[in-house]
Structures are given as structure tokens and as C-alpha cells.
Amino acid sequence: MRNDAKVIMINGPVVKGRGMANFKMREMVMVGRQKLIGEVIGLDGDVGTVQVYEETEGLMLYEEITSTGKPLSLKLGPGLLKNMFDGIERPLKRLQELSGDFIAEGIGLITIDEDKEWYVEMVVKKGDYVDEGYTIGVVPETSVIEHRIMMPPGKNGRVVHCVQDGRYKLNDVICVLETEDHEKIEVKLYQEWPVREPRPILERKALTIPLLTGQRVLDVFFPIAKGGTAAIPGGFGTGKTMTQHQLAKWSDADIIVYIGCGERGNEMTDVLNEFPKLKDPISGKSIMERTVLIANTSNMPVAAREASIYTGITIAEYYRDMGYHVAIMADSTSRWAEALRELSGRLEEMPAEEGFPAYLPSRLAGFYERAGLVETLCGQEASVTIIGAVSPAGGDFSEPVTENTKRYVNAFLALDKKLAYARHYPAINWLDSYSGYLKMLSDWYSNFVSENLMELRAEMIKVLHEEDKLIDIVQLVGEDVLPDDQRLILEIAKVIKVGFLQQNAFHKEDTYVPIQKQHLMLEIINYLYERGKEAIKLGIPISVVKNDELYSKVTRIKYTIKNDNLQDFGYLMQAIDAFYEPLIRKYK
Amino acid sequence: MRQEYLNIKRIEGPLIVLENVDNPSYGEIIEIRMEDHKIRMGKVIKIEEKLVIAQVFEGTQGLSTNNTAIKFTGKPFELNVSKEVLGRAFNGVGKPIDDGGEIYSKHRYNINGRPINPVARRYPRDYIQTGISTIDTLMTLIRGQKLPIFSGNGLPHNEIAAQIVRQAKLRDAENKKFAVVFAAIGIKNDDAAFFKTSFEDAGVMENVVMFLNLADDPIVERISTPRCALTAAEYLAFEQDYDILVVMTDITSYCEALREISSAREEVPSRKGYPGYLYSDLATLYERAGVIHHKEGSITFLPILTMPNDDISHPIPDLTGYITEGQIVLGRDLHRNNLYPPVSVLPSLSRLMKDGIGEGFTREDHPDVSNQLFATYSRVQDVRALAQIIGENDLSEMDQKIMDFGRAFEAKFVTQNMNEERTIDQSIEIAWELLRILPKSELDRIDDEILNKYY
């Protein structure tokens, strides 16, 4: 086929070409003499519109556009973990070797390392019949993750040839199968998959397991289910990235895919520095061993930002298909939406709200709907959980991205400027946030943690809601005029806020807290409250009931009681009794 | 030799439209020869088959559709940079405006730069002591950080920036090469003069590079001014091992210029008429700050912006805050009460300080003290609101102490003289003095051990 597509229009990352009648929508193309990577996003007769993933400065009129014949797709295979990629799966380390400290254009499409040898242990043998999604061989990709080389979706057949266990490279054929129509299928260490297409599954399942994060405000107050979706909106400086980092570090998912989408370069550097040093509380190995990083910093080309989200979710789905629980952190989905807006503007499309294109909601839905707890093609239970940060303009949650995201996520963790100003971290506002997973997860919590955890939670939330109402009065007339039982509520609310909800990400004991300790902490706070109520009922004044030393002791349990020394809670319980028993006896 | 074009098809504001150009390239520089043989520069910003749209840096006044000769250079906007730029002054397109003559250099540098590969970045951790208590203790500036000053018209942001330039000290600063790159974007002549004088007073003039685009200079040059400045900064930092402090004022003028050009191009506007790509565009400036592995130098970036109507949720401060690593916010109420520097502590923040302070960097008690000051001062605001309603006398005993703390904090900690330089040690000592106003049990952000040692 003769190819004479030529550039006829250039406007930033958007390029139009003539002679593109044979090109397909969403096909990957090379633009100009530098072979810039692009994707066809519109066709109008002979004229095609291309979004270019690299800087277009220097591109000339009538330069050639070449077709690659395939959609923008990823190579999925061993070598993804512990690596950092740009928005179109190019390893940044490799880019640095090729172009130095600054990213140049025209490097071309490079991807996971093709020269590295992996030790492959074959699972199938000659004569086996292998269905789509079933494992052919396994590779120890990192010290904690076994990479399963799977039969690509849509293919099945009988093994006619397979290699011995041994070291192979990405492009080596490790297995040849024959279909019923006598077609040959060669399986290499990798498979390709178009980023914009969800990978197939057998069926979706109801969500029943929580994604434990070691963060108290999440695990107990606003839990996220494995396979669920959550949004973390917040103005700048409220700690979105901090929260996302904490989740990436401590979530009990098998695999973490972290997408730095249009955010700061130094934040990605921070991740690169810090993650290798941190140990996963479950496996005891460095958390980098289970992490894939994708970075399109705010100054990198905007079209690749649009693609980065899809790259991330496709990688996540690939590991899910191996039977893993994957959590994906997208920081920030607003930058992705803005990339859509920018491209839409360059395409001169009719804008909807605030200049965002009319298809924003459907794109957001398409992204979040790729989450789920599923039965994979080979019948395993696995999940993709999506946690997206949202950066609302002016911190105003009524803007289009936040509003539309809210429609498609089930957990909404609203970050609050006022809390952040007071350095109350994580600055998740307990009044504005919600989690739709409470009901689905309550069985799990009562089976695996404690029967009364959800009751305790409800009790604590009630105290916080009461406090919110009381605060309005206090701000008008001062605390002294309130009756003692209401003042007790204020005091207990303070203990919950400082002692439980605030969590210090930089404190080695407090940065990750097991769910059992979280439960006991609530028990203690509740016990303090119960005994206080009892005392107040007998007419004991609040100034006596609220013993500074005792309250301060309870407030500091997060630091003073070690995560692996939970019997100390018993002593504290005794200390509370030791204070209230004689007091109550005296007044009786 | 490429041919010259004698006809302009259309002139719209700062833009010109040319027809039937042979092989134009996107982003290339054009030279427009005027009737008086003076040359103006332009840049191709859109190509549409037969039509080429270019923006003219020096403005389009005096241009007619047939009085010019236009040459396409085929090159992007490049700048000559060498060590000779130190001590010199340039206009917004990098032409010398002092009488020091042209700059010659082996390489020419594309002023747009290129994104730093995140894996090449070194995480910034060395603090810079500015000598200003609020900044050093509560929003510590780190070498390689981008930390803007969010100000308003009439607030003393220039004085604060000048004070930082005067007093900035790096840890182990001995025999380090230090230089300032100053970019003025659409600022008043007096403001530019103020900076010049203060650089002279500080005795750093021979280590200052200035790029000046004043309020009456062409609008389009405001787009190139910061890029020229950052290109010079990158050269000095990453090729000549200088620690560079880039002071840039006023980002608001820059954004307004961007909006003006955008509307001339009839682009779809987003918030308040600013173009949809304002975020990406600002990021291409701010993200040029940083430190790189195996390179000695650094770029620390101190942009100044005046918030229109003091509104922090206006798109300019808003998008800036999303890109930069924190912000120093100035408050009008503090200024009205005659406090200098009027740093509004609560909304201010330095994202990088967590890794650059504490044991081994500043002092072991620094993180906790800073946290406690923020928390307590935030309480001061609540108590003040209450006091306004019920009167200060009816406050509880503890609340009265909080009020005392608030007053002392503003008078002793925030306030300092324009040429008073406090070490971080001194600043933290003052902080302890203030914290002792409150009983130990109220200091819930400070670790017991540290509390026992310093209280």
C-alpha cells in the first residue's frame, strides 16, 4: 500500500495530515522525519487528525506521516515491576541513557527491556490443551511477585512444542500451540494489548473484601473495597499526594501501579528514593518489588498525559489476569481531564462546562469502570482497585471533574483546607467524606476483626456529628455554658480527632497501623467515653471527669502502644477503671 | 538562502498571518525587516496548510500588509549563553540592553528547554537559610525548590524577595558559586529600579543576570522573558555548577499576556478567559527548577505573583499552587497592622521541608516545633473569632493563654526588621519562648522526649 500522508496543519500537539484515507481510528502513527509518536484521533475523508505524544517544535509542513497498522498498545511482560515509565510505556532510565538528563523527542518507541534474560519455569507440556488466560510458564519477576506468562485472550489450542525450563529473553518463543483450525500460535514472554480496550474477564463479582491501608481514617471510617473505586479531591496543599503515597506504600494489594499524571517531577523522584527503602509489612520485602511507576510530569507532553492513565490501567489489568489484587493510584485525574480539555480546544470542539469537552463524563466512567473484583479467564479471584486524586480548581468541589468523578466512584475522601492549615493530616474531612462500601464489607469486618467494629465506628461518627453541631453553639457563646454531658462529647471528639483520625506519616510506629490495633484504639476511646458518661450521670463535674493525664494518655496511644504489643491496651483499660471506680464509688 | 516574503495577509493584535510559505516549521523564528531596516522577531505558532500564523515579539504596531520583508530562519528561538551573562541586563528576547555588547557562545540554547527526566532528578534536601523566621521555621526553602510568593498589589513582596536574595545562605556554603537570575515580566519601572538598587546594596550585582520586560514593553515578549531567564539559569546551574536563585516577578503579567495572545488566536477559553493550557504552560516554567544527579549546581525558583483581588482561588495562584512545591502567602490584614514581613502563616507551606529539616539538617526539634506552631496558631484564629463575640474577658483561662500566644507570635516571631537576619537556631529558640506561654499538656504535636528536653 502506497503511503503518502503529509502534514498539513500543526497546532501544538495536534497535527492534521492529508492522504490518510487508509488510516484507522486510534491507530499509532509516526510523524515527520523525527518519527514522533502519535495516535489518530479523527478522520474526515482524506484528512486525519493526530495527537502527538512528543514535542512538535521543528515539525515542518508536508512532512510524512507513516502508519504502523496497529492501535496504541503496550508490551506486557516481565520487566514492568520496579520500573518507571513515561505515559506511553517508555522506560525513563532507558530514555536517560539515550538522551541524557533532559528528555528529547524522536527517540522512538522503546519499551520493556528485550535483552534481559528471565528464568522461565514451564507449567504446560506437550499435548496439553490451553485455554485463553491460563498460565503457560512462570517467571520470578521480583522477590515477591511471580509473573505468569498467560495464553493471550481470545486464543486457545493444544501445545505442540514447548521449551525446557531455562533463561529466555522477551522475544523468545517459549511455546507453540495449534488451534482446532490447525492454526499455529506462538507464545513469547510478552503479549501486546491496546491500551484503550479493557482486558476480558469471566465475570464481575460482588465486592466483599476491604483494601486494608493501615490508615485509620480509611480502614475504619471510610473503607475502600478491593475492586472498588475511590476519589480523593482536595485543593493544593491539602495532602492528596501524601495520601496517595501512603496508600501506595501500605495497601495490602499484591501489586501497586502508581501514575504520576501531570504532577511534579520531584514527587516522582521522592517515590523513587523512598519506596525501595520501605518494607512491606506483610512480605517484609521492599515495597518497590511490587510497584510499577508511570510518570508524565506536568512539563512533559500533554498528549502522553492523556495516554498515561490508560497505560496504567492496562498494566493493572494484566497483573489482575494473573490472579493478583492490584491497586492503582492516579495522581491526578484532573490533569488528565485537563489534557482532554487542552486537546479538545486544539481540535476546536464545542466545549461543555468550563471548557471541558462534552465527553468528559463518559471518559471518566470508562476509566473507573475498569475497576472491579472479578473472576479471571482462568477462574481466579482478582481485582483492580482505582484510587484517583482530583485537584479541583480553586478547591471548589462543584467543578466538572469532581462532580463527574463523584458519579462513578463509591468512596469519596474529601480533603479539607482548614484541617490541612491546622496540620491535621490526613486532612480527610469526616463530615463530607463517604464510603459506599460499608455495608458490603461489614461481614468481613465482623468475621475477621471484631463483631462490634462497625458499631464502634457508628458511635464515633455520632460523637463527631454531635460535636460539629455543638461547635456552632460554642463559637457563639463559649464552651462554659454547655451542660456537662455535651462538654464530654466535645472532649471525646477531641480525643478521636487527635488520637485516632490524625495519623503521622513520618512516625515509624504510626505510619502504618494494623487493623487490630485500630479496633482496640476505638475500644479504648469508647470505654473512656462510656465511663465518662456514667460519671457525668452521677453529677460529677466535667472538670473532674476529664482527667488531663488520663486523656492525654489515651490520646497518645498511637505512639505509646507499639503495633506488635497490643496487650498494653489491657493495662490502659485498667488505668481508666482505676481512675473512675473510686470516683464513681465516692459520688454514689 | 531562503526567500523573503513581502506580503502579510492579515494582522490581528500581536499576530500576523502569512500565505503560501514554503516549508515552514512549527515554532521556528521569523525575522521581520521593517521599513527602517530594524528587525523584529516572530515565532510560528500555528501552521494551516497555506497559512502560517506567527506572533511578533516586539508587537505589530507600524506593520502594514506590505511594508515588511519576512525571513524564515528555520530555527527555534535560541539564545546565546556563556558565563559572560553574569552582571548583564537583557530585554525579554535576550538582547543586551546595557552597553556591554553582544554575548558570544559556542552553543545556542533553545529557550523552551526540555523536561528534566524524573529519574535524573535528585531529591532536594539542603535547606537554604533565608534569615526570616517564618520562612525558615515554618516553610523552609530547600535548594532546588520552586516556592512562589503569593502576594497582592501594594504588599511588600519585592522587599521580601530582595531580603531573601540578600540573606540566603546554603548549609556548608563555603566557596560555592552562587548567582541570581532576575526576570521582570511586565513590572513597573520603579519596581525594576528597586531590585537593581537592592542587588547593588547586597553587593551581588556582578553575579546577577537580569532579563527585563517592563510594563510598557511589548506584551509578546512577556512570553519569552521567563524562558530566556530560565535558559540562562539552566546553563549556569547545570553546565557551570552555580547555585542559582531565580527571582521572577510578576507571573500574573505573564499569564495575562498568554491570555491576550490566546484570545487573539480565538482559542476556546477556560476559567476567567485564560487558555485551557495555562496549567501545562506554567509547568514548563516552574518545572525547570531542580537538582540533577551528578551535577553540582541547582536552580531554586522564587516566582512572585500578585493575586488579583487577593483571591487565592483565582486561576493564576490556583494553578501555580498545584505545580510549585508550596507557597509563601502574604496577608493584607497583617500588612494593615503594620507587620513586616506579613507572611500569612496558615495557608503557607513548603512541601519539601519534611526531608530537609530535623536531625542532621537543622535541629531535631524543628519538625515538631513547626507542627505545633501551625496547630496552635490555627487555634488562635478560632479563639479570636470567639473573643469577638463574647469578649476576651469571658474566655476560658486556656483560651486567654492562646490569645496571648497569638499576640506574642505575631509580635516576636513573625515580625522582624527588613535587614534583620536570624539564624534557624535563633528562630527556633524564639518559637520555644512562645510555646512556653502554654502548659506542657497543650503541646500535643511535640514528642515527649523533645518536650522534656526543650520546654
PDB file of C-alpha atoms in Angstrom, chain A residues 25-236:
ATOM      1  CA  MET A  25      -9.103   5.460  14.106  1.00  0.00           C
ATOM      2  CA  ARG A  26      -6.856   5.115  17.201  1.00  0.00           C
ATOM      3  CA  GLU A  27      -4.028   3.784  15.103  1.00  0.00           C
ATOM      4  CA  MET A  28      -0.486   4.561  16.148  1.00  0.00           C
ATOM      5  CA  VAL A  29       1.491   6.631  13.633  1.00  0.00           C
ATOM      6  CA  MET A  30       4.953   8.154  13.205  1.00  0.00           C
ATOM      7  CA  VAL A  31       5.025  11.819  12.325  1.00  0.00           C
ATOM      8  CA  GLY A  32       7.753  13.601  10.386  1.00  0.00           C
ATOM      9  CA  ARG A  33      11.433  12.987   9.923  1.00  0.00           C
ATOM     10  CA  GLN A  34      11.940  12.620  13.663  1.00  0.00           C
ATOM     11  CA  LYS A  35       9.328   9.860  13.763  1.00  0.00           C
ATOM     12  CA  LEU A  36       7.372  11.427  16.587  1.00  0.00           C
ATOM     13  CA  ILE A  37       4.896   9.005  18.078  1.00  0.00           C
ATOM     14  CA  GLY A  38       1.245   9.878  17.614  1.00  0.00           C
ATOM     15  CA  GLU A  39      -2.229   8.447  17.553  1.00  0.00           C
ATOM     16  CA  VAL A  40      -5.038   9.028  15.044  1.00  0.00           C
ATOM     17  CA  ILE A  41      -7.951  10.631  16.844  1.00  0.00           C
ATOM     18  CA  GLY A  42     -10.107  11.819  13.972  1.00  0.00           C
ATOM     19  CA  LEU A  43     -10.690  11.100  10.285  1.00  0.00           C
ATOM     20  CA  ASP A  44     -12.584  13.272   7.868  1.00  0.00           C
ATOM     21  CA  GLY A  45     -12.463  11.954   4.341  1.00  0.00           C
ATOM     22  CA  ASP A  46      -8.871  12.238   3.304  1.00  0.00           C
ATOM     23  CA  VAL A  47      -7.815  14.328   6.276  1.00  0.00           C
ATOM     24  CA  GLY A  48      -6.791  12.757   9.550  1.00  0.00           C
ATOM     25  CA  THR A  49      -6.179  14.305  12.962  1.00  0.00           C
ATOM     26  CA  VAL A  50      -3.273  13.028  15.020  1.00  0.00           C
ATOM     27  CA  GLN A  51      -2.339  13.730  18.624  1.00  0.00           C
ATOM     28  CA  VAL A  52       1.402  13.642  19.032  1.00  0.00           C
ATOM     29  CA  TYR A  53       2.976  12.318  22.226  1.00  0.00           C
ATOM     30  CA  GLU A  54       6.142  14.332  21.838  1.00  0.00           C
ATOM     31  CA  GLU A  55       7.101  17.978  21.390  1.00  0.00           C
ATOM     32  CA  THR A  56       6.214  19.115  17.864  1.00  0.00           C
ATOM     33  CA  GLU A  57       8.527  22.099  17.657  1.00  0.00           C
ATOM     34  CA  GLY A  58      10.520  21.914  14.435  1.00  0.00           C
ATOM     35  CA  LEU A  59       7.972  19.783  12.619  1.00  0.00           C
ATOM     36  CA  MET A  60       7.527  21.053   9.054  1.00  0.00           C
ATOM     37  CA  LEU A  61       4.668  21.325   6.639  1.00  0.00           C
ATOM     38  CA  TYR A  62       4.321  18.349   4.286  1.00  0.00           C
ATOM     39  CA  GLU A  63       6.475  16.026   6.333  1.00  0.00           C
ATOM     40  CA  GLU A  64       5.420  12.425   6.106  1.00  0.00           C
ATOM     41  CA  ILE A  65       3.049  10.567   8.426  1.00  0.00           C
ATOM     42  CA  THR A  66       3.620   6.823   8.473  1.00  0.00           C
ATOM     43  CA  SER A  67       1.151   4.228   9.546  1.00  0.00           C
ATOM     44  CA  THR A  68       2.060   1.406  11.931  1.00  0.00           C
ATOM     45  CA  GLY A  69      -1.141  -0.516  11.305  1.00  0.00           C
ATOM     46  CA  LYS A  70      -1.865  -1.151  14.966  1.00  0.00           C
ATOM     47  CA  PRO A  71      -3.533   0.749  17.773  1.00  0.00           C
ATOM     48  CA  LEU A  72      -1.542   2.296  20.610  1.00  0.00           C
ATOM     49  CA  SER A  73      -0.694  -0.808  22.581  1.00  0.00           C
ATOM     50  CA  LEU A  74       1.613  -1.947  25.312  1.00  0.00           C
ATOM     51  CA  LYS A  75       4.084  -4.762  25.558  1.00  0.00           C
ATOM     52  CA  LEU A  76       3.097  -6.643  28.665  1.00  0.00           C
ATOM     53  CA  GLY A  77       5.650  -8.987  30.115  1.00  0.00           C
ATOM     54  CA  PRO A  78       8.287  -9.345  32.828  1.00  0.00           C
ATOM     55  CA  GLY A  79      10.247  -6.155  33.479  1.00  0.00           C
ATOM     56  CA  LEU A  80       7.313  -3.930  34.321  1.00  0.00           C
ATOM     57  CA  LEU A  81       7.754  -4.099  38.075  1.00  0.00           C
ATOM     58  CA  LYS A  82      10.337  -1.892  39.808  1.00  0.00           C
ATOM     59  CA  ASN A  83      10.422   0.213  36.670  1.00  0.00           C
ATOM     60  CA  MET A  84       9.360   3.780  35.864  1.00  0.00           C
ATOM     61  CA  PHE A  85       7.793   4.577  32.520  1.00  0.00           C
ATOM     62  CA  ASP A  86       6.568   7.647  30.723  1.00  0.00           C
ATOM     63  CA  GLY A  87       2.946   7.917  29.557  1.00  0.00           C
ATOM     64  CA  ILE A  88       3.420   5.529  26.644  1.00  0.00           C
ATOM     65  CA  GLU A  89       5.408   2.840  28.463  1.00  0.00           C
ATOM     66  CA  ARG A  90       8.884   4.024  27.609  1.00  0.00           C
ATOM     67  CA  PRO A  91      11.272   3.269  30.493  1.00  0.00           C
ATOM     68  CA  LEU A  92      12.651   6.560  31.805  1.00  0.00           C
ATOM     69  CA  LYS A  93      16.003   5.019  32.727  1.00  0.00           C
ATOM     70  CA  ARG A  94      16.452   3.980  29.123  1.00  0.00           C
ATOM     71  CA  LEU A  95      15.412   7.426  27.898  1.00  0.00           C
ATOM     72  CA  GLN A  96      18.070   8.877  30.147  1.00  0.00           C
ATOM     73  CA  GLU A  97      20.708   6.603  28.646  1.00  0.00           C
ATOM     74  CA  LEU A  98      19.644   7.672  25.175  1.00  0.00           C
ATOM     75  CA  SER A  99      19.115  11.385  25.605  1.00  0.00           C
ATOM     76  CA  GLY A 100      20.691  12.465  28.878  1.00  0.00           C
ATOM     77  CA  ASP A 101      19.138  14.281  31.798  1.00  0.00           C
ATOM     78  CA  PHE A 102      16.572  16.041  29.635  1.00  0.00           C
ATOM     79  CA  ILE A 103      14.009  14.161  27.578  1.00  0.00           C
ATOM     80  CA  ALA A 104      14.481  14.697  23.839  1.00  0.00           C
ATOM     81  CA  GLU A 105      11.978  13.963  21.128  1.00  0.00           C
ATOM     82  CA  GLY A 106      12.323  11.436  18.314  1.00  0.00           C
ATOM     83  CA  ILE A 107      13.699   8.610  20.436  1.00  0.00           C
ATOM     84  CA  GLY A 108      11.047   6.323  19.082  1.00  0.00           C
ATOM     85  CA  LEU A 109       9.013   3.625  20.692  1.00  0.00           C
ATOM     86  CA  ILE A 110      11.100   1.716  23.173  1.00  0.00           C
ATOM     87  CA  THR A 111       9.587  -0.393  25.864  1.00  0.00           C
ATOM     88  CA  ILE A 112      10.434  -3.049  28.438  1.00  0.00           C
ATOM     89  CA  ASP A 113      13.923  -4.491  28.184  1.00  0.00           C
ATOM     90  CA  GLU A 114      14.198  -7.015  25.350  1.00  0.00           C
ATOM     91  CA  ASP A 115      17.733  -8.134  26.153  1.00  0.00           C
ATOM     92  CA  LYS A 116      17.247  -9.177  29.717  1.00  0.00           C
ATOM     93  CA  GLU A 117      17.098 -12.908  30.335  1.00  0.00           C
ATOM     94  CA  TRP A 118      14.406 -14.273  32.615  1.00  0.00           C
ATOM     95  CA  TYR A 119      14.274 -17.689  34.176  1.00  0.00           C
ATOM     96  CA  VAL A 120      11.126 -19.353  32.880  1.00  0.00           C
ATOM     97  CA  GLU A 121       9.606 -22.392  34.520  1.00  0.00           C
ATOM     98  CA  MET A 122       7.165 -24.078  32.169  1.00  0.00           C
ATOM     99  CA  VAL A 123       3.780 -25.057  33.520  1.00  0.00           C
ATOM    100  CA  VAL A 124       2.376 -26.732  30.405  1.00  0.00           C
ATOM    101  CA  LYS A 125       3.779 -29.682  28.496  1.00  0.00           C
ATOM    102  CA  LYS A 126       3.347 -31.047  25.032  1.00  0.00           C
ATOM    103  CA  GLY A 127      -0.156 -32.291  24.369  1.00  0.00           C
ATOM    104  CA  ASP A 128      -1.839 -30.038  26.946  1.00  0.00           C
ATOM    105  CA  TYR A 129      -4.861 -28.096  25.849  1.00  0.00           C
ATOM    106  CA  VAL A 130      -4.551 -24.476  26.989  1.00  0.00           C
ATOM    107  CA  ASP A 131      -7.444 -22.039  27.138  1.00  0.00           C
ATOM    108  CA  GLU A 132      -7.199 -18.255  26.998  1.00  0.00           C
ATOM    109  CA  GLY A 133      -5.869 -16.701  30.171  1.00  0.00           C
ATOM    110  CA  TYR A 134      -4.283 -19.880  31.511  1.00  0.00           C
ATOM    111  CA  THR A 135      -0.675 -19.917  32.588  1.00  0.00           C
ATOM    112  CA  ILE A 136       1.969 -21.312  30.268  1.00  0.00           C
ATOM    113  CA  GLY A 137       5.050 -20.587  32.301  1.00  0.00           C
ATOM    114  CA  VAL A 138       6.111 -18.599  35.327  1.00  0.00           C
ATOM    115  CA  VAL A 139       8.950 -16.122  35.826  1.00  0.00           C
ATOM    116  CA  PRO A 140      10.138 -14.886  39.215  1.00  0.00           C
ATOM    117  CA  GLU A 141       9.921 -11.238  38.212  1.00  0.00           C
ATOM    118  CA  THR A 142      10.856  -9.891  41.625  1.00  0.00           C
ATOM    119  CA  SER A 143      11.428 -11.430  45.014  1.00  0.00           C
ATOM    120  CA  VAL A 144       7.731 -11.221  45.842  1.00  0.00           C
ATOM    121  CA  ILE A 145       5.917 -11.449  42.538  1.00  0.00           C
ATOM    122  CA  GLU A 146       5.708 -14.455  40.299  1.00  0.00           C
ATOM    123  CA  HIS A 147       4.996 -13.310  36.765  1.00  0.00           C
ATOM    124  CA  ARG A 148       2.675 -15.676  34.980  1.00  0.00           C
ATOM    125  CA  ILE A 149       3.063 -15.872  31.221  1.00  0.00           C
ATOM    126  CA  MET A 150      -0.500 -16.385  30.075  1.00  0.00           C
ATOM    127  CA  MET A 151      -2.249 -17.526  26.964  1.00  0.00           C
ATOM    128  CA  PRO A 152      -3.349 -14.251  25.330  1.00  0.00           C
ATOM    129  CA  PRO A 153      -7.093 -13.512  25.494  1.00  0.00           C
ATOM    130  CA  GLY A 154      -9.091 -14.891  22.599  1.00  0.00           C
ATOM    131  CA  LYS A 155      -6.664 -17.721  21.871  1.00  0.00           C
ATOM    132  CA  ASN A 156      -6.601 -21.391  22.769  1.00  0.00           C
ATOM    133  CA  GLY A 157      -5.056 -24.544  21.435  1.00  0.00           C
ATOM    134  CA  ARG A 158      -3.058 -27.705  22.050  1.00  0.00           C
ATOM    135  CA  VAL A 159       0.635 -27.456  22.844  1.00  0.00           C
ATOM    136  CA  VAL A 160       2.709 -28.865  20.001  1.00  0.00           C
ATOM    137  CA  HIS A 161       6.039 -27.628  21.188  1.00  0.00           C
ATOM    138  CA  CYS A 162       7.410 -26.053  24.306  1.00  0.00           C
ATOM    139  CA  VAL A 163      10.867 -25.179  25.573  1.00  0.00           C
ATOM    140  CA  GLN A 164      12.715 -26.545  28.581  1.00  0.00           C
ATOM    141  CA  ASP A 165      12.833 -24.529  31.780  1.00  0.00           C
ATOM    142  CA  GLY A 166      15.627 -22.024  31.438  1.00  0.00           C
ATOM    143  CA  ARG A 167      16.627 -18.461  30.711  1.00  0.00           C
ATOM    144  CA  TYR A 168      14.837 -16.713  27.896  1.00  0.00           C
ATOM    145  CA  LYS A 169      14.510 -13.226  26.502  1.00  0.00           C
ATOM    146  CA  LEU A 170      11.337 -11.290  25.903  1.00  0.00           C
ATOM    147  CA  ASN A 171      11.153 -12.136  22.198  1.00  0.00           C
ATOM    148  CA  ASP A 172      11.894 -15.850  22.531  1.00  0.00           C
ATOM    149  CA  VAL A 173       9.070 -18.209  21.640  1.00  0.00           C
ATOM    150  CA  ILE A 174       8.528 -20.467  24.626  1.00  0.00           C
ATOM    151  CA  CYS A 175       5.514 -22.348  23.448  1.00  0.00           C
ATOM    152  CA  VAL A 176       3.813 -23.195  20.162  1.00  0.00           C
ATOM    153  CA  LEU A 177       0.178 -24.235  20.125  1.00  0.00           C
ATOM    154  CA  GLU A 178      -2.175 -25.415  17.452  1.00  0.00           C
ATOM    155  CA  THR A 179      -5.809 -24.387  17.319  1.00  0.00           C
ATOM    156  CA  GLU A 180      -8.665 -26.573  16.211  1.00  0.00           C
ATOM    157  CA  ASP A 181      -8.416 -24.937  12.787  1.00  0.00           C
ATOM    158  CA  HIS A 182      -4.750 -26.015  12.642  1.00  0.00           C
ATOM    159  CA  GLU A 183      -3.525 -22.512  13.058  1.00  0.00           C
ATOM    160  CA  LYS A 184      -0.239 -22.062  14.883  1.00  0.00           C
ATOM    161  CA  ILE A 185       0.017 -19.754  17.860  1.00  0.00           C
ATOM    162  CA  GLU A 186       3.436 -18.714  19.124  1.00  0.00           C
ATOM    163  CA  VAL A 187       3.656 -17.551  22.704  1.00  0.00           C
ATOM    164  CA  LYS A 188       6.503 -15.271  23.703  1.00  0.00           C
ATOM    165  CA  LEU A 189       7.339 -13.866  27.100  1.00  0.00           C
ATOM    166  CA  TYR A 190       5.134 -10.863  26.392  1.00  0.00           C
ATOM    167  CA  GLN A 191       1.799 -10.099  24.853  1.00  0.00           C
ATOM    168  CA  GLU A 192       0.538  -6.895  23.307  1.00  0.00           C
ATOM    169  CA  TRP A 193      -2.673  -5.205  24.268  1.00  0.00           C
ATOM    170  CA  PRO A 194      -4.295  -1.968  23.039  1.00  0.00           C
ATOM    171  CA  VAL A 195      -4.481   0.477  25.952  1.00  0.00           C
ATOM    172  CA  ARG A 196      -7.975   1.716  25.334  1.00  0.00           C
ATOM    173  CA  GLU A 197      -9.606  -1.670  25.425  1.00  0.00           C
ATOM    174  CA  PRO A 198     -10.467  -3.342  28.737  1.00  0.00           C
ATOM    175  CA  ARG A 199      -8.998  -6.836  29.009  1.00  0.00           C
ATOM    176  CA  PRO A 200     -11.638  -9.575  29.062  1.00  0.00           C
ATOM    177  CA  ILE A 201     -12.738 -11.371  32.223  1.00  0.00           C
ATOM    178  CA  LEU A 202     -15.107 -14.193  33.023  1.00  0.00           C
ATOM    179  CA  GLU A 203     -17.405 -12.261  35.301  1.00  0.00           C
ATOM    180  CA  ARG A 204     -17.613  -9.482  37.838  1.00  0.00           C
ATOM    181  CA  LYS A 205     -18.201 -10.360  41.457  1.00  0.00           C
ATOM    182  CA  ALA A 206     -19.763  -8.539  44.362  1.00  0.00           C
ATOM    183  CA  LEU A 207     -17.202  -6.652  46.440  1.00  0.00           C
ATOM    184  CA  THR A 208     -16.681  -8.162  49.875  1.00  0.00           C
ATOM    185  CA  ILE A 209     -13.037  -7.691  50.891  1.00  0.00           C
ATOM    186  CA  PRO A 210     -11.587  -4.401  52.114  1.00  0.00           C
ATOM    187  CA  LEU A 211      -8.371  -2.941  50.798  1.00  0.00           C
ATOM    188  CA  LEU A 212      -6.572  -2.501  54.105  1.00  0.00           C
ATOM    189  CA  THR A 213      -4.320   0.507  54.078  1.00  0.00           C
ATOM    190  CA  GLY A 214      -3.096   0.849  57.636  1.00  0.00           C
ATOM    191  CA  GLN A 215      -4.589   4.345  57.601  1.00  0.00           C
ATOM    192  CA  ARG A 216      -7.151   4.632  60.383  1.00  0.00           C
ATOM    193  CA  VAL A 217      -9.463   7.151  58.798  1.00  0.00           C
ATOM    194  CA  LEU A 218      -9.756   4.909  55.755  1.00  0.00           C
ATOM    195  CA  ASP A 219      -9.824   1.397  57.153  1.00  0.00           C
ATOM    196  CA  VAL A 220     -12.356   2.110  59.847  1.00  0.00           C
ATOM    197  CA  PHE A 221     -14.228   5.233  58.847  1.00  0.00           C
ATOM    198  CA  PHE A 222     -14.279   5.228  55.044  1.00  0.00           C
ATOM    199  CA  PRO A 223     -13.099   1.836  53.826  1.00  0.00           C
ATOM    200  CA  ILE A 224     -12.361   1.017  50.213  1.00  0.00           C
ATOM    201  CA  ALA A 225     -13.192  -2.427  48.873  1.00  0.00           C
ATOM    202  CA  LYS A 226     -10.794  -4.466  46.777  1.00  0.00           C
ATOM    203  CA  GLY A 227     -12.050  -3.868  43.262  1.00  0.00           C
ATOM    204  CA  GLY A 228     -13.682  -0.616  44.291  1.00  0.00           C
ATOM    205  CA  THR A 229     -13.197   2.963  43.256  1.00  0.00           C
ATOM    206  CA  ALA A 230     -12.315   5.973  45.364  1.00  0.00           C
ATOM    207  CA  ALA A 231     -11.668   9.617  44.681  1.00  0.00           C
ATOM    208  CA  ILE A 232      -9.521  11.905  46.799  1.00  0.00           C
ATOM    209  CA  PRO A 233     -10.352  15.501  45.930  1.00  0.00           C
ATOM    210  CA  GLY A 234      -8.564  18.408  47.539  1.00  0.00           C
ATOM    211  CA  GLY A 235      -7.191  21.844  46.791  1.00  0.00           C
ATOM    212  CA  PHE A 236      -3.453  22.319  46.649  1.00  0.00           C
TER     213      PHE A 236
END
